[in-house]
JSON list of C-alpha atoms in Angstrom, two decimals:
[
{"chain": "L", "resi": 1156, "resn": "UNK", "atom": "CA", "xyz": [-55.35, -86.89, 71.78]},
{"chain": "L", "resi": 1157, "resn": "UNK", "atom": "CA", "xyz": [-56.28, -87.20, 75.71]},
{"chain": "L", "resi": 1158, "resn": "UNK", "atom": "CA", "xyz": [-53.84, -89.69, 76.57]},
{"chain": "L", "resi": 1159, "resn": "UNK", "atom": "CA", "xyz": [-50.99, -92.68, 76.37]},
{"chain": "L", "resi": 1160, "resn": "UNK", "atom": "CA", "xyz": [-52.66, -96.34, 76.95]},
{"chain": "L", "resi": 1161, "resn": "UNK", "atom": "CA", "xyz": [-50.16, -99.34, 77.52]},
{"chain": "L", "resi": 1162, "resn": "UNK", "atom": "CA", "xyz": [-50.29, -103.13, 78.06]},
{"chain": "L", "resi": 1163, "resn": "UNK", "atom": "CA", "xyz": [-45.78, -103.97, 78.72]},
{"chain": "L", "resi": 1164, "resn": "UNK", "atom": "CA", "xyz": [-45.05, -107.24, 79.80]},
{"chain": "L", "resi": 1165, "resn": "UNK", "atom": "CA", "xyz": [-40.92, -106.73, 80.32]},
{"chain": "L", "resi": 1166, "resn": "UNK", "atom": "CA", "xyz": [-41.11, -103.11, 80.69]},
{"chain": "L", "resi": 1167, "resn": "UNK", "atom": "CA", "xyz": [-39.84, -101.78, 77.81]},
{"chain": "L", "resi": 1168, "resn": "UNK", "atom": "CA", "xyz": [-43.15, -100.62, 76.30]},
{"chain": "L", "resi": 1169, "resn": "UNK", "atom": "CA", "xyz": [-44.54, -98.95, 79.44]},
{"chain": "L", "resi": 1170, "resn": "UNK", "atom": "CA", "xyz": [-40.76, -97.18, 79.11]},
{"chain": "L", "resi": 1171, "resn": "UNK", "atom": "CA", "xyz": [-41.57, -96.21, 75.45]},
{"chain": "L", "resi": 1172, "resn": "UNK", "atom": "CA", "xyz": [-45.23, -94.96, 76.39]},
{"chain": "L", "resi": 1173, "resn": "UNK", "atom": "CA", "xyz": [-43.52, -92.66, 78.80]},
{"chain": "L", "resi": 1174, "resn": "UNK", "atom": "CA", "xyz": [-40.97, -91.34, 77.36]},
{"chain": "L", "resi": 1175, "resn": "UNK", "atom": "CA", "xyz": [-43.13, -90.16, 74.35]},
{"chain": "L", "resi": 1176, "resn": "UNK", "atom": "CA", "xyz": [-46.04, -89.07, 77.10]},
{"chain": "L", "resi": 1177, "resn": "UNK", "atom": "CA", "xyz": [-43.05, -86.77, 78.58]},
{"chain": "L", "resi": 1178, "resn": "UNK", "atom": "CA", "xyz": [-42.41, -85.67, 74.97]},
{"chain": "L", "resi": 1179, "resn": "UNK", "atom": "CA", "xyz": [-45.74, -84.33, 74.10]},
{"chain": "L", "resi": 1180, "resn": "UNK", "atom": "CA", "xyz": [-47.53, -83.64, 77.65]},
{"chain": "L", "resi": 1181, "resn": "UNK", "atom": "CA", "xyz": [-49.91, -86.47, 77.77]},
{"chain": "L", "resi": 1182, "resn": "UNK", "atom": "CA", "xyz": [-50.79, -88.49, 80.54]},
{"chain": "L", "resi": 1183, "resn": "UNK", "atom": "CA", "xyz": [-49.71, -92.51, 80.35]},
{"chain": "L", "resi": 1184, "resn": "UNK", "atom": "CA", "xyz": [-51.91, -95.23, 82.11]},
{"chain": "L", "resi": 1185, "resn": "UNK", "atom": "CA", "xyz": [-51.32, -98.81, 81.64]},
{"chain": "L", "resi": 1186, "resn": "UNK", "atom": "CA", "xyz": [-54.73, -100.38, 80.25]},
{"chain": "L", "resi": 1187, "resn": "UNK", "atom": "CA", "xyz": [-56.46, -101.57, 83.60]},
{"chain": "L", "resi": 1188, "resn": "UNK", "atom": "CA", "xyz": [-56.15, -97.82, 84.76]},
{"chain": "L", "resi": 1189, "resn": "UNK", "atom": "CA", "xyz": [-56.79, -96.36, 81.99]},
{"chain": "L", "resi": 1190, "resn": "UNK", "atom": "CA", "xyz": [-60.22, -98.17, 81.88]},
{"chain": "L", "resi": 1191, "resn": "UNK", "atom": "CA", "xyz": [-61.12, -96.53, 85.34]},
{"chain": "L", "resi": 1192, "resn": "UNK", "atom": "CA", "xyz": [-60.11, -92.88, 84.83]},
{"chain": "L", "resi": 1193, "resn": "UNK", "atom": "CA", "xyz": [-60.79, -92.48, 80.99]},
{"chain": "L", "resi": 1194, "resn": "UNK", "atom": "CA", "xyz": [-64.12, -92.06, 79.37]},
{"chain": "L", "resi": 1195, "resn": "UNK", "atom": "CA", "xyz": [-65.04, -94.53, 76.73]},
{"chain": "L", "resi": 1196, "resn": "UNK", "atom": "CA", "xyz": [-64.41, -93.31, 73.11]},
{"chain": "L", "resi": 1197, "resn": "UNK", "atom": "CA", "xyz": [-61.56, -91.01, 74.68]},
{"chain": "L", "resi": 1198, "resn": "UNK", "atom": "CA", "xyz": [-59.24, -90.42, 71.95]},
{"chain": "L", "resi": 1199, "resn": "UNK", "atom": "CA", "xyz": [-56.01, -92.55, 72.75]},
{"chain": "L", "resi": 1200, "resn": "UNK", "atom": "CA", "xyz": [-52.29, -93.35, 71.36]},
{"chain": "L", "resi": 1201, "resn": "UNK", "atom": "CA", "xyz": [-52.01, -97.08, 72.77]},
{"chain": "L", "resi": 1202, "resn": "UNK", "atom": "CA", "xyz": [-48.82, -99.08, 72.81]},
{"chain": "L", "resi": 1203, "resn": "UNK", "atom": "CA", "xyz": [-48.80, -102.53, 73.08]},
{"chain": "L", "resi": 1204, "resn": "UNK", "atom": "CA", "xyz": [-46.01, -105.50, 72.98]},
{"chain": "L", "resi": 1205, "resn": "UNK", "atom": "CA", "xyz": [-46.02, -108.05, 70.35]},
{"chain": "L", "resi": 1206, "resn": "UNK", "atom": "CA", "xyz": [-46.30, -111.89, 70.74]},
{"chain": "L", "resi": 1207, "resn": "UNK", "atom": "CA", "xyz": [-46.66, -113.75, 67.63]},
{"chain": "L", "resi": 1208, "resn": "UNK", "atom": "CA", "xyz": [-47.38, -110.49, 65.71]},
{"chain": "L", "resi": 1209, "resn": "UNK", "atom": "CA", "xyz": [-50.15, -109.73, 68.04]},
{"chain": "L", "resi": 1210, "resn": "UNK", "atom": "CA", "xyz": [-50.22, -106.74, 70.06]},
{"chain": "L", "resi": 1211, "resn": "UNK", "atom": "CA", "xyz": [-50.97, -107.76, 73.50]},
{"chain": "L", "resi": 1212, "resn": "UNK", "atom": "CA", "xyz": [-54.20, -105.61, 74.70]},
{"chain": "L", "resi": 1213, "resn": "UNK", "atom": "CA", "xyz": [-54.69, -103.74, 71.36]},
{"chain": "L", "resi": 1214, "resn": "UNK", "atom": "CA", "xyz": [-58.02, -105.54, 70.60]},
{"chain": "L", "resi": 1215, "resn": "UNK", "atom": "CA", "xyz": [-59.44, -105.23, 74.25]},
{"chain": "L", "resi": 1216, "resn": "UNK", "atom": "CA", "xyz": [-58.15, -101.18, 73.83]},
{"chain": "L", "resi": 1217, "resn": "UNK", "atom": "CA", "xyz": [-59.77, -101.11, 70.70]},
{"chain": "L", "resi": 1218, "resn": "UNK", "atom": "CA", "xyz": [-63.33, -101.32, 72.11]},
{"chain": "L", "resi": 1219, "resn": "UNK", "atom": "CA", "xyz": [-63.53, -99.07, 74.77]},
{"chain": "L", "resi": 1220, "resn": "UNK", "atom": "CA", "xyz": [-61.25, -96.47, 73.24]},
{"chain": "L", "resi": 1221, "resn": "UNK", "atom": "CA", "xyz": [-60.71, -94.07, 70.17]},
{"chain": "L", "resi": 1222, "resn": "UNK", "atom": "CA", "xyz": [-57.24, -95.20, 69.38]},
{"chain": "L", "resi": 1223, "resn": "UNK", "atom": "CA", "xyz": [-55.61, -92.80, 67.03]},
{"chain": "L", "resi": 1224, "resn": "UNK", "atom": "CA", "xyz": [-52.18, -94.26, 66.58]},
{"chain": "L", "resi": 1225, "resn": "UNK", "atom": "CA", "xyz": [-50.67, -97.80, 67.68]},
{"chain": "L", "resi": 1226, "resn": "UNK", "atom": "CA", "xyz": [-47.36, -98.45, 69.14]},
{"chain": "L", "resi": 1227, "resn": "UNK", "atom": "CA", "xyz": [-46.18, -101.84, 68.95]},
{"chain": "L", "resi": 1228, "resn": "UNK", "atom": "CA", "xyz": [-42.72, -102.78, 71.04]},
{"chain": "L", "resi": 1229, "resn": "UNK", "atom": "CA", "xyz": [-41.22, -105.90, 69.72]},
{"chain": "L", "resi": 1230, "resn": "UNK", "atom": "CA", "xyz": [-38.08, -107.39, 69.56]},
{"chain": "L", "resi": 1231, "resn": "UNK", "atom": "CA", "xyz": [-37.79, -107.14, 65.89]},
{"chain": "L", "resi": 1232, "resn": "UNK", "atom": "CA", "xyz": [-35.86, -103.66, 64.63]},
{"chain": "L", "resi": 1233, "resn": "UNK", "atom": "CA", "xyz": [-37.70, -100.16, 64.29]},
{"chain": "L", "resi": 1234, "resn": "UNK", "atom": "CA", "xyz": [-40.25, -99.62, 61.46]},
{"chain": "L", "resi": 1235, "resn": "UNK", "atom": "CA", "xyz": [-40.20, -103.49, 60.55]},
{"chain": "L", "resi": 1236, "resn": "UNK", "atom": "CA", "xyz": [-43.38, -105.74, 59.92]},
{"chain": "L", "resi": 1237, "resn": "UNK", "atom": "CA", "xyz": [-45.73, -102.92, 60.07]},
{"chain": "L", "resi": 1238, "resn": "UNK", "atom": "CA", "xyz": [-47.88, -104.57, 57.41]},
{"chain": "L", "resi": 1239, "resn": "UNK", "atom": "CA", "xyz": [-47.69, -108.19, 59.12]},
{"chain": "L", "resi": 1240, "resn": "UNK", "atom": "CA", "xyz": [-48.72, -106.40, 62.61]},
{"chain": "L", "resi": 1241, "resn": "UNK", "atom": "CA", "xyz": [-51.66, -104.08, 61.08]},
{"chain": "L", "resi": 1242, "resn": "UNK", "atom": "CA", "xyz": [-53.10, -107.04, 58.94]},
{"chain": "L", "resi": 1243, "resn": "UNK", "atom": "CA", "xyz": [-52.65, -109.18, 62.27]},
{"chain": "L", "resi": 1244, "resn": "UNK", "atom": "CA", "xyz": [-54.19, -107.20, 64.42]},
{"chain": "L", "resi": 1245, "resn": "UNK", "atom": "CA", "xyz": [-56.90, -105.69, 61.80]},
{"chain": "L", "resi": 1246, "resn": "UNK", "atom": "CA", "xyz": [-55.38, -102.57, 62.08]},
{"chain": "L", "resi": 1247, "resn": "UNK", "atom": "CA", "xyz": [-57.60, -100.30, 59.52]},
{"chain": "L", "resi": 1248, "resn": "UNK", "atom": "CA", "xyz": [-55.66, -98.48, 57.39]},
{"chain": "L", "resi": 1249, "resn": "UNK", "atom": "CA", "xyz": [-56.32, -94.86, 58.48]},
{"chain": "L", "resi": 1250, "resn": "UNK", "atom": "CA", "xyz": [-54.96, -95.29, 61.94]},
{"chain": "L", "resi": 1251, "resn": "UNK", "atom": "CA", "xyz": [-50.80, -94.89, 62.23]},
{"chain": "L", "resi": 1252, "resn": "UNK", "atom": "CA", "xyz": [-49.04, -97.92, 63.41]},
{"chain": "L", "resi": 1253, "resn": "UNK", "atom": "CA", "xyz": [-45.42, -97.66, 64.23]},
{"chain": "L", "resi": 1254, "resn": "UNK", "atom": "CA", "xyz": [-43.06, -100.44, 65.28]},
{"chain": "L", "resi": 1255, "resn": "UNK", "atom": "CA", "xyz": [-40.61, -100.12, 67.76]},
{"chain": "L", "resi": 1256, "resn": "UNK", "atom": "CA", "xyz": [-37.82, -102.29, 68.48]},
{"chain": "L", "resi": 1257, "resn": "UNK", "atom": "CA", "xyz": [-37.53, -102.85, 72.52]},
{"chain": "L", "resi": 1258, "resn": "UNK", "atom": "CA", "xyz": [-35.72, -105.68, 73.95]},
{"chain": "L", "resi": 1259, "resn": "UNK", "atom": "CA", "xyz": [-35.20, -109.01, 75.64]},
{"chain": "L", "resi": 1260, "resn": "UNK", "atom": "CA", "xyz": [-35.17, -109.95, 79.13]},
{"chain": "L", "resi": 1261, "resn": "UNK", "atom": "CA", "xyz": [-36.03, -113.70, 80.09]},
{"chain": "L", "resi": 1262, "resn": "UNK", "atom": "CA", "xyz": [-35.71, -113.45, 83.26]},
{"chain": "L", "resi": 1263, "resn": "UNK", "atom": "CA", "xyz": [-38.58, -110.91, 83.65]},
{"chain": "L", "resi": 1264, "resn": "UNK", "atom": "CA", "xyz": [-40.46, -113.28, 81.59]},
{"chain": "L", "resi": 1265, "resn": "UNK", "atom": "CA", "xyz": [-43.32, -116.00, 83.39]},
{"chain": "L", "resi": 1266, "resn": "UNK", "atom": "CA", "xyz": [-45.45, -119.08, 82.29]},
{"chain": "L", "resi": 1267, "resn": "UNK", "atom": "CA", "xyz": [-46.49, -119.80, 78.81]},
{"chain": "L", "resi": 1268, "resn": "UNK", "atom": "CA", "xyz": [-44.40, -116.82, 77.75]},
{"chain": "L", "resi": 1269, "resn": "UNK", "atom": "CA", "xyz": [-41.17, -117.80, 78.95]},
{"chain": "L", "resi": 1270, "resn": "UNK", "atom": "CA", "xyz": [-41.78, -121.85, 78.08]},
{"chain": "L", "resi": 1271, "resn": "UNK", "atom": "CA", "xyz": [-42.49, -120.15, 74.13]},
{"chain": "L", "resi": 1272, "resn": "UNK", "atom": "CA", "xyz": [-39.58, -117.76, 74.50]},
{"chain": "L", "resi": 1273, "resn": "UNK", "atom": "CA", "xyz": [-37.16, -120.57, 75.51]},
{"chain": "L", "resi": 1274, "resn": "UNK", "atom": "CA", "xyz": [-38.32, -122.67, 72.47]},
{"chain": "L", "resi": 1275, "resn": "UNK", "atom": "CA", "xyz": [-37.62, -119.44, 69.70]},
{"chain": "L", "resi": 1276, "resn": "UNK", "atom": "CA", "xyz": [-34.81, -118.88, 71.56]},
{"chain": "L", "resi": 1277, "resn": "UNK", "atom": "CA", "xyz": [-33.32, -122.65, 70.83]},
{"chain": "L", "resi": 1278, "resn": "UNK", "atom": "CA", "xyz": [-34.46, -123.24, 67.47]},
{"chain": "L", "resi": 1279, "resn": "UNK", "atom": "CA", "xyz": [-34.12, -120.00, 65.81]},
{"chain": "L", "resi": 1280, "resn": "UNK", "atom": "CA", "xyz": [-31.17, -118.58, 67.89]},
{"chain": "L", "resi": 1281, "resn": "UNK", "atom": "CA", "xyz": [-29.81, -121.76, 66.99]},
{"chain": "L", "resi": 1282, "resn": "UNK", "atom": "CA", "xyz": [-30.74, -121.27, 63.13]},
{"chain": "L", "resi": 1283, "resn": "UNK", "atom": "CA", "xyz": [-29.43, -117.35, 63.51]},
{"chain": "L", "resi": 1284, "resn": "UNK", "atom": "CA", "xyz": [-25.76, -118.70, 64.84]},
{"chain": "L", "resi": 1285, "resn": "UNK", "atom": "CA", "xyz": [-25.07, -121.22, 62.56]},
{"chain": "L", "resi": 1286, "resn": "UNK", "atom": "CA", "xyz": [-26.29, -118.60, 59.19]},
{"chain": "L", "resi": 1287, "resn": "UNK", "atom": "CA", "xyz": [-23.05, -117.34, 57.71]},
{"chain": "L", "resi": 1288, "resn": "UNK", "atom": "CA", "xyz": [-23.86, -114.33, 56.42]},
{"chain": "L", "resi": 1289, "resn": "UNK", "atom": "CA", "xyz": [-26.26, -112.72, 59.02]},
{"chain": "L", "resi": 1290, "resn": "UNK", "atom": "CA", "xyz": [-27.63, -108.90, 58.18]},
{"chain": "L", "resi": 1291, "resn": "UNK", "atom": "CA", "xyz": [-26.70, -106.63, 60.81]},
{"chain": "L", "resi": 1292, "resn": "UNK", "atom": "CA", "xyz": [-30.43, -106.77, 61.65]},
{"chain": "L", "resi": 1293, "resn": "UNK", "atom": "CA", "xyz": [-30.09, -110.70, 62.24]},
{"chain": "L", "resi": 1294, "resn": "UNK", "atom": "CA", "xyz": [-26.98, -110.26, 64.27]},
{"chain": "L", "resi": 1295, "resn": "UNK", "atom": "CA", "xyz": [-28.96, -107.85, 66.27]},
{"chain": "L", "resi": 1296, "resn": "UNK", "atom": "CA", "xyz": [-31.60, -110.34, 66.88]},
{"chain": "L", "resi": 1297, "resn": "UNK", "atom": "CA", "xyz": [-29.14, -112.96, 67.92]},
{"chain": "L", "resi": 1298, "resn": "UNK", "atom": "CA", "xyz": [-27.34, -110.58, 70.45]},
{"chain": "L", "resi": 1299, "resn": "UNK", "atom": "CA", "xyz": [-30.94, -110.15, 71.82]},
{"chain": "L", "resi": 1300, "resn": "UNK", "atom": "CA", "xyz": [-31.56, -113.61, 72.14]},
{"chain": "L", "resi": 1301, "resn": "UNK", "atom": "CA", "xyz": [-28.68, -115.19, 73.56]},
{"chain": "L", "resi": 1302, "resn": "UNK", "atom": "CA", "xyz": [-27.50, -111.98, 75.54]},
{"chain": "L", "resi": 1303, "resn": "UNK", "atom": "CA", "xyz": [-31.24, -110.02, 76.33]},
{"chain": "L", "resi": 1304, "resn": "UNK", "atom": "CA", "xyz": [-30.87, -106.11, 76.64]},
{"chain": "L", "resi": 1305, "resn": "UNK", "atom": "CA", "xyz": [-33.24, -103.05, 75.89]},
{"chain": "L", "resi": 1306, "resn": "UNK", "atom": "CA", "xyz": [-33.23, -101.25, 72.84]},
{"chain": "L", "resi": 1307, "resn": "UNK", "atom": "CA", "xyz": [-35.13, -98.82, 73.82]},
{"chain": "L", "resi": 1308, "resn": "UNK", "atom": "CA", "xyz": [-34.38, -95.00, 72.69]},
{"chain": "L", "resi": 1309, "resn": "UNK", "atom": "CA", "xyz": [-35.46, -91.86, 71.51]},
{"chain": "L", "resi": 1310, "resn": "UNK", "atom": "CA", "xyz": [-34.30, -92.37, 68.38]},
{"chain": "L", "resi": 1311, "resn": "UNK", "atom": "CA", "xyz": [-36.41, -95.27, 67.68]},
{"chain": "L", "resi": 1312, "resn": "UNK", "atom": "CA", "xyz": [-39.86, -93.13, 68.73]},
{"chain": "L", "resi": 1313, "resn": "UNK", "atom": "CA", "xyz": [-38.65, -89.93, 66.45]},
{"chain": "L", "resi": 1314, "resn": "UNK", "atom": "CA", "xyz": [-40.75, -90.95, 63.71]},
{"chain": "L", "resi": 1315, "resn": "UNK", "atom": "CA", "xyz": [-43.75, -91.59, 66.14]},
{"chain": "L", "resi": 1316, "resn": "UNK", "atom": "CA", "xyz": [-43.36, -87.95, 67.30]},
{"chain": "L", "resi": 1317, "resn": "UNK", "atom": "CA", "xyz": [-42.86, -86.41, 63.60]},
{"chain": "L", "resi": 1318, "resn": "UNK", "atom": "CA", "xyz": [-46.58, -88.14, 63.31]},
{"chain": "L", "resi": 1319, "resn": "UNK", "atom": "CA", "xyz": [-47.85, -86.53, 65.92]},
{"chain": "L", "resi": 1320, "resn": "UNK", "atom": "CA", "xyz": [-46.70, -83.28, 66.00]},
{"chain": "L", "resi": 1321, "resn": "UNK", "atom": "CA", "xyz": [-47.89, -83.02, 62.42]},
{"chain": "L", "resi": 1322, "resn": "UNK", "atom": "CA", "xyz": [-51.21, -84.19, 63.13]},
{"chain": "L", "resi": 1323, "resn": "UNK", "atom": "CA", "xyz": [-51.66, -82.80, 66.46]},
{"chain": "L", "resi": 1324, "resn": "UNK", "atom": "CA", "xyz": [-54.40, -80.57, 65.49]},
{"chain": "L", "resi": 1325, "resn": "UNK", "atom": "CA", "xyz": [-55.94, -82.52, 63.24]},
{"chain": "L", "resi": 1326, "resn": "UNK", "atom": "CA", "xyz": [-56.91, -85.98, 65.81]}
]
């Protein structure tokens, strides 16, 4: 692995890509740099943020670089929808993908993103208050929503390292 590629909208994925760059001494670029200072085919761990379980850049990533393991910083809780994000995103099956659960700030959000968010926000924040017997996972979701906050943590990448450090040698 040569380096950490990014695409973070609110921040909390370009906080993620960092903190595990800092963790195993690799340089992190956010895509557009990346693009200028990497070779092409350059053996890459890319994180991206994900939008209707699409992971924002991934595809655009995908053909320029060799991306060895994928990232994805959602709002949804850590190691969820992995199979709905790698079928998604035609993730093959050899490469790692790891989901991360980051955060929610609407305020940071512009455009067609916020207009969406404000819509999930209303009619399934809505649907998540009135349930009556919410998982802790759904009352997580709900605190997101109506509150925002970051989730980010070590914690939440320790699985993402464990990968790596046994397959340093090997990629």
């Amino acid at each position: 692995m040569k380096a950490i590629v990014y695409t973070s909208n609110t921040g909390n994925t370009e906080r993620y890509a960092k903190m595990l760059g800092h963790q195993i001494n690799l340089p992190v670029y956010p895509l557009d740099d990346a693009k200028k200072v990497l070779e092409r085919e350059t053996p890459i761990i890319y994180f991206g943020w994900i939008m209707a379980s699409g992971i924002k850049g991934y595809k655009e990533a995908e053909k320029r670089f060799c991306i060895r393991m994928v990232c994805a910083v959602g709002m949804g809780a850590t190691g969820t929808q992995v199979d709905e994000i790698r079928n998604k995103n035609q993730i093959p099956s050899s490469m790692e993908v790891f989901t991360l659960q980051g955060g929610f700030d609407m305020e940071k959000l512009r455009g067609i993103n916020k207009l969406m968010m404000s819509m999930v926000v209303k009619t399934a924040g809505k649907a998540l208050a009135e349930k009556k017997d919410r998982t802790p996972e759904e009352d997580d979701m709900l605190d997101l929503m109506m509150n925002g906050g970051s989730r980010v943590s070590m914690e939440n990448l320790s699985e993402a390292i464990e990968w790596y450090e046994r397959k340093r040698d090997l990629i």
